[in-house]
Coordinates of C-alpha atoms in Angstrom, one line a residue:
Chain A
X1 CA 80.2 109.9 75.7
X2 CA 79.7 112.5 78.7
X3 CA 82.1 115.0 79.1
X4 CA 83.3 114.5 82.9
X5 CA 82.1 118.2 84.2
X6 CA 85.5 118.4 86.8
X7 CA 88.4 120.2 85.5
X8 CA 90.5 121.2 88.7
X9 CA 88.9 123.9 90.2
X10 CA 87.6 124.1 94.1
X11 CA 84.2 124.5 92.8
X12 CA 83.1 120.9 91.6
X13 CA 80.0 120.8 93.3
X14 CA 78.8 120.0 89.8
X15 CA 80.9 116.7 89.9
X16 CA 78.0 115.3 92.6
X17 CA 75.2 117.2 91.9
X18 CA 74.6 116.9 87.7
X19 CA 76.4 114.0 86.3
X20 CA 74.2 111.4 86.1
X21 CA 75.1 108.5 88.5
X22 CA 76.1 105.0 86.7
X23 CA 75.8 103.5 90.0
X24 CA 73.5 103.9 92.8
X25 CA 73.5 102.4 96.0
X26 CA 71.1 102.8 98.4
X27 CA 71.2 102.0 102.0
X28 CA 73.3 98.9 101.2
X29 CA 74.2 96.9 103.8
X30 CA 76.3 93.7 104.3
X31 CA 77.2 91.5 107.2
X32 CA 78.9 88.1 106.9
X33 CA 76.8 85.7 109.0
X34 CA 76.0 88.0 112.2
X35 CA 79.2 90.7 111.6
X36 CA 77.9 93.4 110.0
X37 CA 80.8 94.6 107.1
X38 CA 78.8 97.2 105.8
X39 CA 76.2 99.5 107.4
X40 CA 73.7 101.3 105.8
X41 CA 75.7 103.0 102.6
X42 CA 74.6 105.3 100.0
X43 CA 76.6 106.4 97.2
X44 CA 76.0 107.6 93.9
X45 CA 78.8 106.6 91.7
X46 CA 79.2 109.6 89.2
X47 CA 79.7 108.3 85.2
X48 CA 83.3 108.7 83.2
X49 CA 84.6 109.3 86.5
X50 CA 87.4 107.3 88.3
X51 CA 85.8 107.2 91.9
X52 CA 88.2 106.2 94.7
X53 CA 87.0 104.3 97.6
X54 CA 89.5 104.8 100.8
X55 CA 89.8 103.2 104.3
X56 CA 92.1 101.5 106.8
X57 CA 91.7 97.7 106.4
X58 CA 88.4 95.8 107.8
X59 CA 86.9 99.5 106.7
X60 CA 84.6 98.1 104.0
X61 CA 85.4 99.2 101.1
X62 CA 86.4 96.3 99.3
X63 CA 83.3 94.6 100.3
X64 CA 81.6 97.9 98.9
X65 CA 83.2 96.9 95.3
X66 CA 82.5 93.5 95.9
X67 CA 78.6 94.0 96.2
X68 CA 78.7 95.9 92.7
X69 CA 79.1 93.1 90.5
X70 CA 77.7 90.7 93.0
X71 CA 81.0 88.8 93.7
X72 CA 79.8 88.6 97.6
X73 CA 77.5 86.4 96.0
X74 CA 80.9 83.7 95.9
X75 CA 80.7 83.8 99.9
X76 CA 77.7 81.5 101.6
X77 CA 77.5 83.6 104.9
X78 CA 77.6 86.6 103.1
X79 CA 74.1 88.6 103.2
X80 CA 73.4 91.8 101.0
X81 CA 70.5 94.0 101.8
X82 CA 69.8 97.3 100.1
X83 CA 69.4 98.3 96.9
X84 CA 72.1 98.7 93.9
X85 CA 70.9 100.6 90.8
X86 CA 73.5 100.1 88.2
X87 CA 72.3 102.0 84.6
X88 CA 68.9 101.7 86.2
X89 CA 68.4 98.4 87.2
X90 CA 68.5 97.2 90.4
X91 CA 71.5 94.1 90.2
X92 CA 70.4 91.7 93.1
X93 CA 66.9 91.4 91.2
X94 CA 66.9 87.4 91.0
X95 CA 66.3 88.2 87.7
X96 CA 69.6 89.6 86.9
X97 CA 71.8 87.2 85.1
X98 CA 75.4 87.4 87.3
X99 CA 77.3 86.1 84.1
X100 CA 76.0 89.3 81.9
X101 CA 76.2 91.7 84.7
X102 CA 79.5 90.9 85.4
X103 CA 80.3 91.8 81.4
X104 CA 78.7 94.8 82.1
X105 CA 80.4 95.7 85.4
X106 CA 84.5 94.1 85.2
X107 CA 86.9 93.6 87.6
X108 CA 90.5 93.4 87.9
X109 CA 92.1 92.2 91.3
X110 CA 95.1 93.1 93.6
X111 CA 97.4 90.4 92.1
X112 CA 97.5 89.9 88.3
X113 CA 95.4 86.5 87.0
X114 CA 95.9 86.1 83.6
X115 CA 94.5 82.9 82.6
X116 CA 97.1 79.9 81.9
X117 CA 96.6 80.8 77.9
X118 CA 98.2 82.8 75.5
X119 CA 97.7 86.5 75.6
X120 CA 95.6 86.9 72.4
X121 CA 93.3 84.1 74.7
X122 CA 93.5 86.0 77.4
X123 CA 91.7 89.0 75.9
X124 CA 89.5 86.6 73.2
X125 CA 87.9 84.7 76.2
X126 CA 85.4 87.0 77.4
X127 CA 84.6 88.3 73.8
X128 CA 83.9 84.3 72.8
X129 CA 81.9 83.4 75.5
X130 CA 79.6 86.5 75.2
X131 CA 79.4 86.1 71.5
X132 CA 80.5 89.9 70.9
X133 CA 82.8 88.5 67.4
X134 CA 80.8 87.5 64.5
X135 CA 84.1 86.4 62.5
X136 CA 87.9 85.7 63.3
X137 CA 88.5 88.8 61.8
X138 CA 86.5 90.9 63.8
X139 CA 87.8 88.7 67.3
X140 CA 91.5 89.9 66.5
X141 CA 90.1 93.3 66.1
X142 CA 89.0 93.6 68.9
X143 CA 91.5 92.1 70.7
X144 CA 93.7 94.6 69.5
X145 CA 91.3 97.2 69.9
X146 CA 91.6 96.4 73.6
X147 CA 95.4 96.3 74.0
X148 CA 95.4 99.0 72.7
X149 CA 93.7 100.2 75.4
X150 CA 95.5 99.0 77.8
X151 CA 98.4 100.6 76.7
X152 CA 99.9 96.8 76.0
X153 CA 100.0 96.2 71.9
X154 CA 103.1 97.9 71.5
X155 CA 105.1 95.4 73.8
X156 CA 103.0 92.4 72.9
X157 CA 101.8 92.3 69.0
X158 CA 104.3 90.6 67.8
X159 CA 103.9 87.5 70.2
X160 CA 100.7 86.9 71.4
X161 CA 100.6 83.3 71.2
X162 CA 102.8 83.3 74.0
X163 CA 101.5 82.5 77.5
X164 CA 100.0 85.7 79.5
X165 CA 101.3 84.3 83.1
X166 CA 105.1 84.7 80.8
X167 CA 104.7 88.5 80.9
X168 CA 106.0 90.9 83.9
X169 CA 103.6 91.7 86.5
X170 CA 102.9 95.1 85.1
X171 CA 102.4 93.7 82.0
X172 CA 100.4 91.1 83.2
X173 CA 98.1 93.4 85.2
X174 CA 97.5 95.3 82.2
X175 CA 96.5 92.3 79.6
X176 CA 93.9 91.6 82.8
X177 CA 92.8 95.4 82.0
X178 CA 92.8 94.2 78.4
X179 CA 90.5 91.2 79.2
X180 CA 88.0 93.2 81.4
X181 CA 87.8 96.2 78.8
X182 CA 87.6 93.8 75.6
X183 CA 83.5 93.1 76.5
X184 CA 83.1 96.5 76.2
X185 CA 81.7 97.1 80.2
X186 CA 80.5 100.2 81.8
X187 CA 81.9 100.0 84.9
X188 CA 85.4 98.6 85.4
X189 CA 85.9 98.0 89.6
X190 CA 90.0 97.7 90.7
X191 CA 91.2 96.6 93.9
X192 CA 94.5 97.7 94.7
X193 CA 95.3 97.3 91.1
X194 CA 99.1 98.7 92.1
X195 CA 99.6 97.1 95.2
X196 CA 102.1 94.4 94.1
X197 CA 103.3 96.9 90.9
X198 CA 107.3 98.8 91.2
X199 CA 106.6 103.2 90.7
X200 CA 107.2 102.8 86.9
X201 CA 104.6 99.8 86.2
X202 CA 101.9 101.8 88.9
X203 CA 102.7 104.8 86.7
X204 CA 101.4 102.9 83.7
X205 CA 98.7 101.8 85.2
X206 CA 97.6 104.8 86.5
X207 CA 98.5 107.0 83.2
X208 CA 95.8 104.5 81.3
X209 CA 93.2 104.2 84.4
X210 CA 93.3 108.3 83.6
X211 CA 92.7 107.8 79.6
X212 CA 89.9 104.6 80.1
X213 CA 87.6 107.2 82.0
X214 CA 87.2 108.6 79.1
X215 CA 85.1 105.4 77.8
X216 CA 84.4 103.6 81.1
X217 CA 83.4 104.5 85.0
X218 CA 85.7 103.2 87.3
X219 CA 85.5 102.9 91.0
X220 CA 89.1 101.7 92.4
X221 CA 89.9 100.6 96.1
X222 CA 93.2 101.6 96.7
X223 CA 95.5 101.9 100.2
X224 CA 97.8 104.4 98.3
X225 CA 96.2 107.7 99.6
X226 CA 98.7 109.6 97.0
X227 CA 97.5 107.3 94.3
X228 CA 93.3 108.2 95.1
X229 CA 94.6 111.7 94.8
X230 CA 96.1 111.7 91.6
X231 CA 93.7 109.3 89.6
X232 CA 90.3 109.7 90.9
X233 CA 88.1 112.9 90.7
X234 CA 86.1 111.9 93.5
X235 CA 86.8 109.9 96.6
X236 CA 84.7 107.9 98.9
X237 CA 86.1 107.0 102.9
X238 CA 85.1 104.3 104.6
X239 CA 85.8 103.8 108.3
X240 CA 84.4 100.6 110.5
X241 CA 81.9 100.0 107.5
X242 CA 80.3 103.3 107.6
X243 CA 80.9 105.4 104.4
X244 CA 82.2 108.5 106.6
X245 CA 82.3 110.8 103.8
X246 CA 82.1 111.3 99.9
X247 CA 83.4 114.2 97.4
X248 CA 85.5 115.3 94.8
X249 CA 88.8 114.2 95.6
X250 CA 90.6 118.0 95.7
X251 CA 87.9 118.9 98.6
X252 CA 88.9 115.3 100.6
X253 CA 92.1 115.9 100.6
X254 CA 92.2 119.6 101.5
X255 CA 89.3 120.5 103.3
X256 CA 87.9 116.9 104.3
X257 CA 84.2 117.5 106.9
X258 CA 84.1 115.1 108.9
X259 CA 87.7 114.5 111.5
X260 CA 87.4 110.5 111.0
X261 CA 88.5 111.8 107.7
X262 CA 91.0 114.4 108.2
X263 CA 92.8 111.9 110.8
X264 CA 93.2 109.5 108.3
X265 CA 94.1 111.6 105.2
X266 CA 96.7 113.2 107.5
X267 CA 98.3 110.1 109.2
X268 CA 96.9 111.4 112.3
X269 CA 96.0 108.5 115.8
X270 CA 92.2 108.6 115.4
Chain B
X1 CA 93.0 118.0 114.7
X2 CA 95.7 118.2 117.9
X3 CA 95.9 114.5 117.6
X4 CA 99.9 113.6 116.8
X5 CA 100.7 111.7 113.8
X6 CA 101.5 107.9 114.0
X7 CA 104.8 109.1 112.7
X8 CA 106.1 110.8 115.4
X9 CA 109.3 112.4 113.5
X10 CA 106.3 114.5 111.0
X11 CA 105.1 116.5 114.3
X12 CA 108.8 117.0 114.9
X13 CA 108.9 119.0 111.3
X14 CA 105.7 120.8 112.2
X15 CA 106.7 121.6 115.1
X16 CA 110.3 122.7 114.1
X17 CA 108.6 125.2 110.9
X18 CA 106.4 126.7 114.2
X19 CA 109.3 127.3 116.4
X20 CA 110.7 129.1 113.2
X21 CA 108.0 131.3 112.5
X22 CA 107.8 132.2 116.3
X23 CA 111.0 132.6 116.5
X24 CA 111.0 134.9 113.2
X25 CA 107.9 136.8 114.7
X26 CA 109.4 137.5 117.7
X27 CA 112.7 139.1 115.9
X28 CA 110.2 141.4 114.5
X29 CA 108.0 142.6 117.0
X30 CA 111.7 143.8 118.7
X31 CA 112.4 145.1 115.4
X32 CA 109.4 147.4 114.8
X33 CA 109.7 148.3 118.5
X34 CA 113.7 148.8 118.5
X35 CA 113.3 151.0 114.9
X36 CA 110.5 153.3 116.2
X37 CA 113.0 153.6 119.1
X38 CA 115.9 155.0 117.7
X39 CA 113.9 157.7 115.9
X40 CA 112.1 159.0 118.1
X41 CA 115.4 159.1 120.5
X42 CA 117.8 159.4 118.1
X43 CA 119.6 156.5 119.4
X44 CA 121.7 155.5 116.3
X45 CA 123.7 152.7 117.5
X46 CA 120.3 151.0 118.5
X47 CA 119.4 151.5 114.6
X48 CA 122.1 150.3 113.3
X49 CA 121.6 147.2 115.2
X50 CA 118.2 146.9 113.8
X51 CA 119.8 147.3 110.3
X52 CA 122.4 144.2 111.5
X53 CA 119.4 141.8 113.0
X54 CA 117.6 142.1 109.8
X55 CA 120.2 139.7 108.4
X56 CA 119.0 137.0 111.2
X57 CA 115.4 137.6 109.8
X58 CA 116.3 137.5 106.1
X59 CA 118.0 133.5 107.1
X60 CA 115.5 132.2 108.8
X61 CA 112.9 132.9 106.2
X62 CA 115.2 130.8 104.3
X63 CA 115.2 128.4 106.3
X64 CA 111.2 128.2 107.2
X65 CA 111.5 127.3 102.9
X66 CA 113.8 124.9 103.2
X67 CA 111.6 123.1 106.4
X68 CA 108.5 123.7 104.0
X69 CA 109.9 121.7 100.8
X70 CA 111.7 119.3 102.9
X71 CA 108.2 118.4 104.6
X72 CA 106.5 118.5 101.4
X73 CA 108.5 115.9 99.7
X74 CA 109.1 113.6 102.6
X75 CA 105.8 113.8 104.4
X76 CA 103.4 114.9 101.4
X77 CA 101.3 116.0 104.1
X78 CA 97.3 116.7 103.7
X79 CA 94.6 118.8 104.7
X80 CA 94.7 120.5 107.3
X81 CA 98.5 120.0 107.5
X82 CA 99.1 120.8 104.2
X83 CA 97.2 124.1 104.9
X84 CA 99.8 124.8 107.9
X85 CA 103.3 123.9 105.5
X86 CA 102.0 126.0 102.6
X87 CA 100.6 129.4 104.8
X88 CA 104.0 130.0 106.8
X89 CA 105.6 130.2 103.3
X90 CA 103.4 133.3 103.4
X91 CA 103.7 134.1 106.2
X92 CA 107.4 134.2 106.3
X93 CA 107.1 136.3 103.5
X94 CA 104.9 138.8 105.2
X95 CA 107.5 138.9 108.5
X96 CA 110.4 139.3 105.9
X97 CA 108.7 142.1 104.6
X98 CA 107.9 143.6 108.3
X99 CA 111.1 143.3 109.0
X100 CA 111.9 145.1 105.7
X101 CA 110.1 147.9 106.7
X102 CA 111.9 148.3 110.2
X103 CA 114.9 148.3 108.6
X104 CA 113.8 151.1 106.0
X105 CA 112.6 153.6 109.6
X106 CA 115.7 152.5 111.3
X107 CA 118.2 153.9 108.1
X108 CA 114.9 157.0 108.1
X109 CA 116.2 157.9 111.3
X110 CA 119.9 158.1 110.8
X111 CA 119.4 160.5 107.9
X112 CA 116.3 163.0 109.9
X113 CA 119.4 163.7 111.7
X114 CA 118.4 166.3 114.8
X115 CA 114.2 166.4 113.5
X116 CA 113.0 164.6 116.3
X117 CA 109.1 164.9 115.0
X118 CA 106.9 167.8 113.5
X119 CA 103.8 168.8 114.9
X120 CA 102.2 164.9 116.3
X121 CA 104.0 162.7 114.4
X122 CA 105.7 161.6 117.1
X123 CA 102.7 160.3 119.0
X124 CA 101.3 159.3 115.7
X125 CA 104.4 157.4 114.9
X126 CA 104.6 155.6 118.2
X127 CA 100.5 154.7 118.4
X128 CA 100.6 153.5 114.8
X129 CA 103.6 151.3 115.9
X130 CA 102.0 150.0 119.0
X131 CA 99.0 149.0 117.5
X132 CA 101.0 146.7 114.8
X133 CA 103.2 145.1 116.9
X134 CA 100.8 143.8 119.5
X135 CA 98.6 142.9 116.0
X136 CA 101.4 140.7 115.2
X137 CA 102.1 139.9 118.6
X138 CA 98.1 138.5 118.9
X139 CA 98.6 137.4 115.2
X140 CA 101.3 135.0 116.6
X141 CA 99.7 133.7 119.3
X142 CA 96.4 133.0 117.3
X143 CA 99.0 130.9 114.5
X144 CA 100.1 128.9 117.5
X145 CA 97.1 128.6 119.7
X146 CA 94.8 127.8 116.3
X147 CA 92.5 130.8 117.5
X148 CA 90.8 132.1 114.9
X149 CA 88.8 134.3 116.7
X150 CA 91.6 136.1 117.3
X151 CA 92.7 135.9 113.9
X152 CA 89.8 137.5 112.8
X153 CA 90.0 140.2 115.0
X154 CA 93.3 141.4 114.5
X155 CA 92.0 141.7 111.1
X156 CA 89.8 144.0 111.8
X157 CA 92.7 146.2 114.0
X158 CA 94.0 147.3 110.9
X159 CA 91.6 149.8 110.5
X160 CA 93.1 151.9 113.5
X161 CA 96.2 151.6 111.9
X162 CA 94.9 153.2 108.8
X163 CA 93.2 156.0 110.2
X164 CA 96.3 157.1 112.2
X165 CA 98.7 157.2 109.0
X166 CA 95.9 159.3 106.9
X167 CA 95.5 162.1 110.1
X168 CA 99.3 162.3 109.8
X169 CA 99.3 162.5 106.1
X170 CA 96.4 165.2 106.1
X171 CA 98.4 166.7 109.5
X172 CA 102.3 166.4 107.5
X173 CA 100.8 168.1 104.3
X174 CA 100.0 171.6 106.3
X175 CA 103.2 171.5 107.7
X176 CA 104.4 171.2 104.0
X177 CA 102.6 173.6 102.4
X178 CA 103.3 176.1 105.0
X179 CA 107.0 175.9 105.3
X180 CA 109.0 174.3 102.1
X181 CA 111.7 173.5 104.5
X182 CA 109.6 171.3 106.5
X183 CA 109.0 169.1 103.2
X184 CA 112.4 166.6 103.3
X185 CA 111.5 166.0 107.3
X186 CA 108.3 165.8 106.6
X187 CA 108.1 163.2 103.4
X188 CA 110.6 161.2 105.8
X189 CA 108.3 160.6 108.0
X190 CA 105.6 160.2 105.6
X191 CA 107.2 157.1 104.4
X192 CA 107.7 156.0 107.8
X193 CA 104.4 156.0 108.9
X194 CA 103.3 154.5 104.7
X195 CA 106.0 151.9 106.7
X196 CA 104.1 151.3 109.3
X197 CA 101.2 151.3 107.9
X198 CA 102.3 148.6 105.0
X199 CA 103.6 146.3 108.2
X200 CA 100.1 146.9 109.3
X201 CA 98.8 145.7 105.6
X202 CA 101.2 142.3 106.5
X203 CA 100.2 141.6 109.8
X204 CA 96.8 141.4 108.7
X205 CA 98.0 139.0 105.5
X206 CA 99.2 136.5 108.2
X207 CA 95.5 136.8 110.4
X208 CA 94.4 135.8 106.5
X209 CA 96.8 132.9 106.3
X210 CA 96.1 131.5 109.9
X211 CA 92.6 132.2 109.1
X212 CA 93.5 129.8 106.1
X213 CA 95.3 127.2 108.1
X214 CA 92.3 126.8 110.6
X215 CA 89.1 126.8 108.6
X216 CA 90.3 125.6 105.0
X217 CA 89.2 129.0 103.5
X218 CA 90.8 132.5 103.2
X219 CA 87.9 135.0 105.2
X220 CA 85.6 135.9 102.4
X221 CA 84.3 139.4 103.5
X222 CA 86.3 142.3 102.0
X223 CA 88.7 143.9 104.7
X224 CA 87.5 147.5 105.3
X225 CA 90.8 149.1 103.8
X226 CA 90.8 153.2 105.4
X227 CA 93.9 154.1 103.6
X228 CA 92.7 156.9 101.2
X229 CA 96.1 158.7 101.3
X230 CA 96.8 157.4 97.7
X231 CA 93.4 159.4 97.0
X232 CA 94.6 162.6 97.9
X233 CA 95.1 164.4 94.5
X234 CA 92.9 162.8 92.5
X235 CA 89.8 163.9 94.4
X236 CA 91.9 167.4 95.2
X237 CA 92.2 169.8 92.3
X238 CA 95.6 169.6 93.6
X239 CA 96.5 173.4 92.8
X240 CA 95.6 175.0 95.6
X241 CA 95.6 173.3 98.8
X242 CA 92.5 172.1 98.9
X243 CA 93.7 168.1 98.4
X244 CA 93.7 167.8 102.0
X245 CA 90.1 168.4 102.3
X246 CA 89.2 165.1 100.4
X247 CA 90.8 163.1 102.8

């Protein structure tokens, strides 16, 4: 595993310039039929990072995170140009299989999905249909293994043949956690995770979003400025599809470049 | 950044934190001007109500702390106004501590009794205080106007401040070693003008903070600092006289 070089100094420079990026996008652009969402963005998406990607809404950054595990793809009149390098291969080569990329780079949505199945399902699905458990035995590991993870074992071992939609929506948002993490991805994307969570179950969420960097990159599109601040390490914002600016989170938020920037950090009519 | 906020009610506790700072800044530029006042004239009723407005200083210092945490937990601001909540905490801290020091020359003066100066100090005393209070006064402006040009500057003013207090340190010690009795006067008004020149020190810690405020960054050259006065015996041999010569 790479050691994430920030710590929480001013100086993380280092942050952008030598870890290796997971990600690369390059020049990426989208438009749905002739409206262009996206225009021309580069990013390198640092590894064992949490990156967060900020904006007022039609901004683009969800689109951003969509085009990373080619769920645009879902969308007839959406149109992808540009190039996205994730652990060095370029994912809109037609030769990419969507099914496998997307085990490599997982998602989990604003509202909680778990499937209509029990919980231990829930978690087992992905891990069965990618043939990543040789025996029973080793399918209940690792669905353990990744509730575990999630932080959810604890409240859940001792009933999970009951139904995953039963659970609370905290709960519920971290069994989907579970079922992303349990086939073992490299990049797990989040959008607006929190955004239908109460303080304590955001809390959670955002106490194990701190610990899964440790194992997994993850880029998170989130409207809670406060919460971008205290999960990610770096920060990218996104204004009218343009990616206005990109850097480690302590430098965004205190000394931001560009003033599209600093009037949105600061609440300010821009 | 002089955009307003879409919530109208934080520029209303910006603003309020800058109308207490001015307000505190103002108290004491009167201060330093009222204290030098009543020593030079012996005017003690006018220092002891330099002594009474340092009370008004002293509250509204705790009041710029209790704006600052109150905007801090309900506006959580960022950037550059973050920068602007967190340096007047400072900077109230640095006026406090001005207005400290005119407090400390205004009870100086009631105990000199009938020693109006000896030899310049008078001038000294009086250029040295000038030069800070319109420091502070430009200081002020620069916090509200977001100059930092001037900032900068005033900064750099300092230095003149400096070089006055070690003439009238070198100038005091003759006095000293020529006449014992002169040394009580004369260590009085030392620490009147080390006063001064400390307020001096402050002035130019707020020109740091607004510095701060504007650019994100405190000003990364070293200040050239001209107070060698704390030198004095160290380079001296200190036994016969000759200490003065260092300086």
């Amino acid at each position: 595993m790479q050691e994430p070089v920030y710590v929480e100094t001013l100086s993380v420079k280092s942050v952008h310039d030598e870890v290796k990026p997971v990600i690369s996008a390059k020049d990426v652009t989208v438009s749905y039929a002739d409206k262009v969402a996206l225009n021309s963005v580069t990013l390198n998406v640092p590894a064992n990072q949490v990156t967060s990607l900020i904006g007022p809404s039609g901004c683009g950054k969800t689109t951003f995170l969509r085009c990373l595990n080619r769920m645009n793809d879902l969308i007839d009149i959406c149109r992808v140009r540009g190039e996205i390098i994730v652990a060095g291969q370029n994912i809109y080569d037609p030769a990419v299989d969507v099914v496998t990329l997307r085990a490599h780079v997982g998602m989990v949505f604003q509202k909680a999905n778990p499937f209509p199945k029990s919980i231990f399902e829930n978690v087992a699905y992905g891990l069965r249909i990618h043939n990543m458990a040789a025996s029973k035995s080793e399918l209940e590991d690792r669905v353990e293994l990744s509730l575990k993870r999630a932080g959810l074992w604890d409240e859940v071992s001792d009933r999970l043949n009951d139904t995953g939609t039963g659970l609370s929506g905290g709960q519920q948002q971290r069994l989907c956690i579970a079922r992303t993490i349990a086939v073992e991805p490299q990049v797990v994307l989040m959008d607006e995770p929190c955004s239908a969570l109460d303080p304590v179950a955001t809390a959670r969420i955002e106490e194990l979003i701190d610990d899964l960097r440790e194992k997994f990159t993850i880029i998170i599109v989130t409207h809670s400025m406060h919460q971008a601040a205290r999960i990610s390490q770096s920060t990218a914002f996104f204004h009218m599809g343009e990616l206005v600016e990109h850097g480690p989170t302590e430098k965004i938020f205190t000394t931001p470049k560009d003033t599209r920037t600093e009037s949105y950090i600061t609440g300010r009519i821009g | 950044m002089n955009t307003e906020h879409i919530v109208k009610s934080f520029d209303d506790d910006l603003k309020k934190i800058e109308s207490l700072i001015v307000e505190m800044g103002g108290l004491v530029e009167t201060q330093i001007i009222d204290a030098i006042t009543a020593l030079i004239r012996h005017d003690h009723e006018l220092g002891k109500r330099v002594l009474a407005k340092d009370v008004r200083i002293d509250d509204l210092e705790l009041a710029v702390d209790a704006a600052v945490v109150r905007t801090l937990v309900l506006r959580q601001p960022k950037a550059q106004d973050l920068r602007a909540v967190i340096a007047v905490l400072k900077v109230a801290g640095n006026l406090e501590r001005i207005g400290d020091y005119a407090k400390n020359i205004a009870k100086r003066s009631a105990v000199l009794g009938d020693i109006r100066s000896v030899g310049s100090s008078d001038t000294v005393l009086r250029g040295m205080s000038r030069i800070v209070q319109e420091m502070l006064k430009d200081v002020l402006d620069a916090y509200v106007a977001r100059d930092i040009t001037t900032a900068d500057q005033v900064r750099l003013r300092d230095e003149d401040v400096d070089q006055m207090h070690n003439t009238l340190f070198r100038e005091l010690l003759t006095y000293m070693m020529e006449d014992p009795r002169s040394i009580t006067p004369c260590m009085h008004l030392l620490f009147i003008a080390k006063n001064i020149e400390r307020m001096g020190d402050h002035t130019t810690g707020i020109a740091e903070q607004v510095h701060y405020i504007i650019a994100g960054s405190v000003p990364d050259d070293e200040r050239p600092k001209h107070d060698v006065t704390s030198l004095a015996l160290l380079e001296g041999d200190g036994t016969n006289g000759s200490s003065s010569s260092t300086l």
